[in-house]
XYZ file of C-alpha atoms in Angstrom:
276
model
C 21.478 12.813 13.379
C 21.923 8.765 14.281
C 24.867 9.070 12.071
C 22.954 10.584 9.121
C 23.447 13.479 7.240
C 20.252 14.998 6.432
C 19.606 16.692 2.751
C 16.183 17.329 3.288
C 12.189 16.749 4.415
C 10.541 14.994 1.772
C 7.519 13.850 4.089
C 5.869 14.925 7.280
C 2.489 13.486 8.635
C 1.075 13.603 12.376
C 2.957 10.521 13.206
C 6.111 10.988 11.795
C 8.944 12.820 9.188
C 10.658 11.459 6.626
C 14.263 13.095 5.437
C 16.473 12.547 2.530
C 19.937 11.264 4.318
C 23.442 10.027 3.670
C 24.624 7.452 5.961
C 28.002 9.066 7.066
C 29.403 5.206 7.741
C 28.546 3.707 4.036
C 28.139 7.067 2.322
C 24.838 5.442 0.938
C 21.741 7.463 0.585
C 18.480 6.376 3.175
C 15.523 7.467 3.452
C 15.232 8.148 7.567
C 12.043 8.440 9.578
C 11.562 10.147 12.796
C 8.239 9.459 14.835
C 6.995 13.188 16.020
C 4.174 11.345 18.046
C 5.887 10.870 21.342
C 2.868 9.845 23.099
C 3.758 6.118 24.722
C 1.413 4.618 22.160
C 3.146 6.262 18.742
C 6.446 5.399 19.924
C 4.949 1.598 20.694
C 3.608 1.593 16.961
C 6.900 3.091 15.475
C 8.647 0.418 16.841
C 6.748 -2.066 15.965
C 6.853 -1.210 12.274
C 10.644 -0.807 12.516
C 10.549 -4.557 14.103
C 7.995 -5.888 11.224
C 9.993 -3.954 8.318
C 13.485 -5.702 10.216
C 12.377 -9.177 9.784
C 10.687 -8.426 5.926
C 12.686 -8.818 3.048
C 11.172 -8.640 -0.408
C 12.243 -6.854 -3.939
C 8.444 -5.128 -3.891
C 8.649 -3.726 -0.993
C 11.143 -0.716 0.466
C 14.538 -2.380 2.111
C 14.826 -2.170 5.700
C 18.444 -0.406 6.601
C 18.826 0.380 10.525
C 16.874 1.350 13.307
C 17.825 2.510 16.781
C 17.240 5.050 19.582
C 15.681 5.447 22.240
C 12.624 7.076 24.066
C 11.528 10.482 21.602
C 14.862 9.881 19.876
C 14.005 7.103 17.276
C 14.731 6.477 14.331
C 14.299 3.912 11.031
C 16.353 3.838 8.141
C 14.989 2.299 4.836
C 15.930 2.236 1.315
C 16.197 5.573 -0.528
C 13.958 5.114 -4.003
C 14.513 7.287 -6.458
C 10.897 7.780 -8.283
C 7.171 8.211 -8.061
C 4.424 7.172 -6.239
C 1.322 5.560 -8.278
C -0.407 9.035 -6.747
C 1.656 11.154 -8.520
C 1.808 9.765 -11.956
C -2.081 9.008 -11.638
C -2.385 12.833 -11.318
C -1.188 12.929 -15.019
C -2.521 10.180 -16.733
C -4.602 6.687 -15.873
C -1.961 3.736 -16.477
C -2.946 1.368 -19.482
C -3.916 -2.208 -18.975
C -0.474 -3.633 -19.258
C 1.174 -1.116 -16.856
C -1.734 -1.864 -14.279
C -1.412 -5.080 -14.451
C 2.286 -5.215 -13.761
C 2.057 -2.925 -10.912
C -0.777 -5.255 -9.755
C 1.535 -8.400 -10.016
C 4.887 -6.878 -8.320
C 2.718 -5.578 -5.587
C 0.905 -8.447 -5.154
C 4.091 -10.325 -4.815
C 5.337 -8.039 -2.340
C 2.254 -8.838 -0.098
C 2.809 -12.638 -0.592
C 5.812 -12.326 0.703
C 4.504 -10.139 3.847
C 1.733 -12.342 4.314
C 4.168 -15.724 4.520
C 5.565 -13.828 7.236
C 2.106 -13.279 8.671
C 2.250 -9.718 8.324
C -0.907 -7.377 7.079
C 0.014 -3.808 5.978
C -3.361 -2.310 6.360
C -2.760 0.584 4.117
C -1.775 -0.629 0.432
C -2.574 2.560 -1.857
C -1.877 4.893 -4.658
C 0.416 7.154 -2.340
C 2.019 3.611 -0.403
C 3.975 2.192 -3.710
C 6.895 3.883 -5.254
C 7.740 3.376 -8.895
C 11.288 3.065 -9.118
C 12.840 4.854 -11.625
C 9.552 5.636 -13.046
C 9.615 1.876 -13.762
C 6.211 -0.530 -13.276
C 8.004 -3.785 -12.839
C 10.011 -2.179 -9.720
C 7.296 -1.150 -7.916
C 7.641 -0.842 -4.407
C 5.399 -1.176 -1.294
C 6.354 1.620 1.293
C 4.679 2.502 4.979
C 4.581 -0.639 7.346
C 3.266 1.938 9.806
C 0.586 0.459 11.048
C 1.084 -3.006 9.934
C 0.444 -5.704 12.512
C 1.204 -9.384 12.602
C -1.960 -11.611 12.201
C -3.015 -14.356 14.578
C -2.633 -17.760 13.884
C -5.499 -18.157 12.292
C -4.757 -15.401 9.744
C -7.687 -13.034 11.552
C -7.251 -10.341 13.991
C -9.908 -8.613 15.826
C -9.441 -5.066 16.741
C -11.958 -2.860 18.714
C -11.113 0.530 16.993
C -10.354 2.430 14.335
C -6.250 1.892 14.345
C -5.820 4.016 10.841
C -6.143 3.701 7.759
C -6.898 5.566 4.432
C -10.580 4.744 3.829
C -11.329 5.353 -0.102
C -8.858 2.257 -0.097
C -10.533 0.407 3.159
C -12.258 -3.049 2.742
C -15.705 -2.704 3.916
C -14.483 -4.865 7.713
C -11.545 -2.244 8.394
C -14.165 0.567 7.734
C -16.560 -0.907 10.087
C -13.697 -0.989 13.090
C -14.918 -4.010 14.940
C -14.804 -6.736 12.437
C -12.102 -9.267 11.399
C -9.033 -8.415 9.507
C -6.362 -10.317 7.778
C -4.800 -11.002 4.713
C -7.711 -10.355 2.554
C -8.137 -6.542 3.532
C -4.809 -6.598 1.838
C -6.341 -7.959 -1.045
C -9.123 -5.448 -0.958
C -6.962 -2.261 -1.142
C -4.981 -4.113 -3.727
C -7.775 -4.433 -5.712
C -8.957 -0.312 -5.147
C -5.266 0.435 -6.606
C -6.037 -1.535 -9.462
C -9.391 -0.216 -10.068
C -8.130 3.106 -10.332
C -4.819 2.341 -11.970
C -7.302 1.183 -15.510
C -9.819 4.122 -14.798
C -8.327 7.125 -13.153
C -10.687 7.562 -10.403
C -11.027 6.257 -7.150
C -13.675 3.912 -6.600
C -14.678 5.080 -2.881
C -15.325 8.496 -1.699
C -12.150 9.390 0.421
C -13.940 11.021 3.604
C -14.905 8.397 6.491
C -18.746 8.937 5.646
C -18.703 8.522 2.194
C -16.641 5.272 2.579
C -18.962 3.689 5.099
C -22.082 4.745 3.125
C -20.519 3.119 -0.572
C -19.442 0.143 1.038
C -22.990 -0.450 2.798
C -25.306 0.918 0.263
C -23.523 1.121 -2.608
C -22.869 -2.532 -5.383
C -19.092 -3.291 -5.392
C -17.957 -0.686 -9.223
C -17.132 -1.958 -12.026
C -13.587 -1.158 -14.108
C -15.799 -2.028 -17.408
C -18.601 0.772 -15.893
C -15.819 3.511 -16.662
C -13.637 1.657 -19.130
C -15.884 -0.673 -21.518
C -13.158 -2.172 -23.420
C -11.288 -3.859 -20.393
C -10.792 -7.043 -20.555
C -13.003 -9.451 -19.318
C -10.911 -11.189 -17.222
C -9.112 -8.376 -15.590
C -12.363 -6.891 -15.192
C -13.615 -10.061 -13.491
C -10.724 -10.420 -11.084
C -10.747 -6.641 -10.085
C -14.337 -6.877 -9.021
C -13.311 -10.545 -6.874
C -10.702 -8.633 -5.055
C -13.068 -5.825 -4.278
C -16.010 -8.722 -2.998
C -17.921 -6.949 -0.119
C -17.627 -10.616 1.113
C -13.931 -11.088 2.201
C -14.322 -14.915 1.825
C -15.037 -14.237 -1.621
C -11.799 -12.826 -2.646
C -8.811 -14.688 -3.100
C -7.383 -15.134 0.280
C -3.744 -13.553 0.150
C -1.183 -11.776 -1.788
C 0.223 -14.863 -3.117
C -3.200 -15.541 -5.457
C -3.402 -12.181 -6.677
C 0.080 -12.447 -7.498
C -0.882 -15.577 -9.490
C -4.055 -14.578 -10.765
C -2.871 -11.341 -12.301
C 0.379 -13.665 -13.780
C -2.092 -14.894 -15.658
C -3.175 -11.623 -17.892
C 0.684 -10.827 -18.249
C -0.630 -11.077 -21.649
C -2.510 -8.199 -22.135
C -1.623 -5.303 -23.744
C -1.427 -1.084 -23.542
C -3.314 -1.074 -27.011
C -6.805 -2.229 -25.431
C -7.298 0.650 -23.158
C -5.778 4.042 -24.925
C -3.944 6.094 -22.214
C -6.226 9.298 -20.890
C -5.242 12.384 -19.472
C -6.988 13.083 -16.170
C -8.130 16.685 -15.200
């Protein structure tokens, strides 16, 4: 298949597979996705994330390998990461206050990087970054699939629903007709964090419940569920989370240095708590 040997499925959605492969020409192992939406506007949006992930280079997010094909015969190769995603490990355990807040600051960085190239990856979530080797500090942002470049003036309208997982949604990309840039990024961000210190998500995950919390509902606190969190971390959470994009900070690049910032902190102030 495009010069791949497949091992095996590891990931199938309505859009598109993902297989375990070995490139036959470098013997190196990819991971290799194949769109199964053939319709004239999945094909248009696989190609565009193969074209955003080509021009992207970052150590947070997955490496870009090959892409090629043509018509229902596509295909992208990326990076093979051997790991977990946050989803799975948070399935087991909440992370600590150190581990969150290095996951926090190499994802962060990631998006810096994506949003110097005026990119906005629109889904940032538990299940979207990989923990190499198990490892916080190589965290890795996956799925650029329905990632779009931002207009000059770092704000894109959009008339519709275009995807989307909405207990991570800012409040505009629920809403469908609003603006969206860099700070929706910053939103999500800030859900991941939330529920790497607490365990829980802090939106419902059905399309309802999400529009209801974010209209009705005050933005949650980390310190409502965890009392002893810092008071900084707890502070900055809550800014990234602002129902008011203007009032979060406005990319990747200031998370990245506001979270810097409480490197400091420690495992010992939050003690590590089995969820189930």
């Amino acid at each position: 298949m495009h010069g791949f040997e497949v091992e095996r499925e590891v990931h199938s959605s309505a859009t598109s597979k993902v297989f375990r492969a070995v490139s036959r020409e470098t013997g190196s192992r990819v991971a290799l996705k194949i769109p199964v939406d053939t319709r004239e506007s999945g094909i248009r949006r696989f190609a565009a994330e193969a074209a955003i992930l080509s021009e992207l280079s970052h150590p947070a997010m997955v490496r870009y390998v090959s892409h090629g094909g043509e018509g229902d015969d596509l295909f992208l190769a990326m990076q093979w990461l051997e790991g977990e995603t946050i989803l799975a490990q948070l399935r087991r355990a909440r992370y600590g206050v150190a581990t969150s807040v290095a996951i926090a600051k190499r994802v962060a960085e990631g998006l810096a990087s994506a949003h110097g190239a005026g990119v906005v990856h629109r889904d940032v979530k538990p299940a979207n970054v990989i923990l190499e080797n198990g490892e916080p500090h190589l965290a890795q942002l996956i799925d650029f699939g329905i990632a779009h470049r931002s207009s000059p003036e770092g704000l894109r309208k959009h008339a519709s629903f275009s995807g989307g997982t909405w207990a991570y949604m800012s409040p505009e990309q629920v809403m469908g007709a609003a603006e969206l840039g860099y700070r929706t990024d910053v939103y999500s961000l800030g859900c991941v964090l939330f529920e790497c210190l607490t365990g829980k998500s802090p939106f419902p995950p059905d399309r309802a419940g999400a529009v209801m919390a974010r209209i009705w509902k005050p933005v949650p606190r980390v310190s409502e569920l965890c009392p002893a969190v810092p008071p900084a971390l707890d502070a900055l959470t809550a800014r990234m989370m602002a129902q008011d994009p203007l009032a979060r900070p406005s990319d990747g690049r200031e998370v990245a240095e506001a979270v810097a910032r409480l490197s400091r902190l420690t495992d010992d102030v939050l003690a590590v708590r089995q969820v189930g």
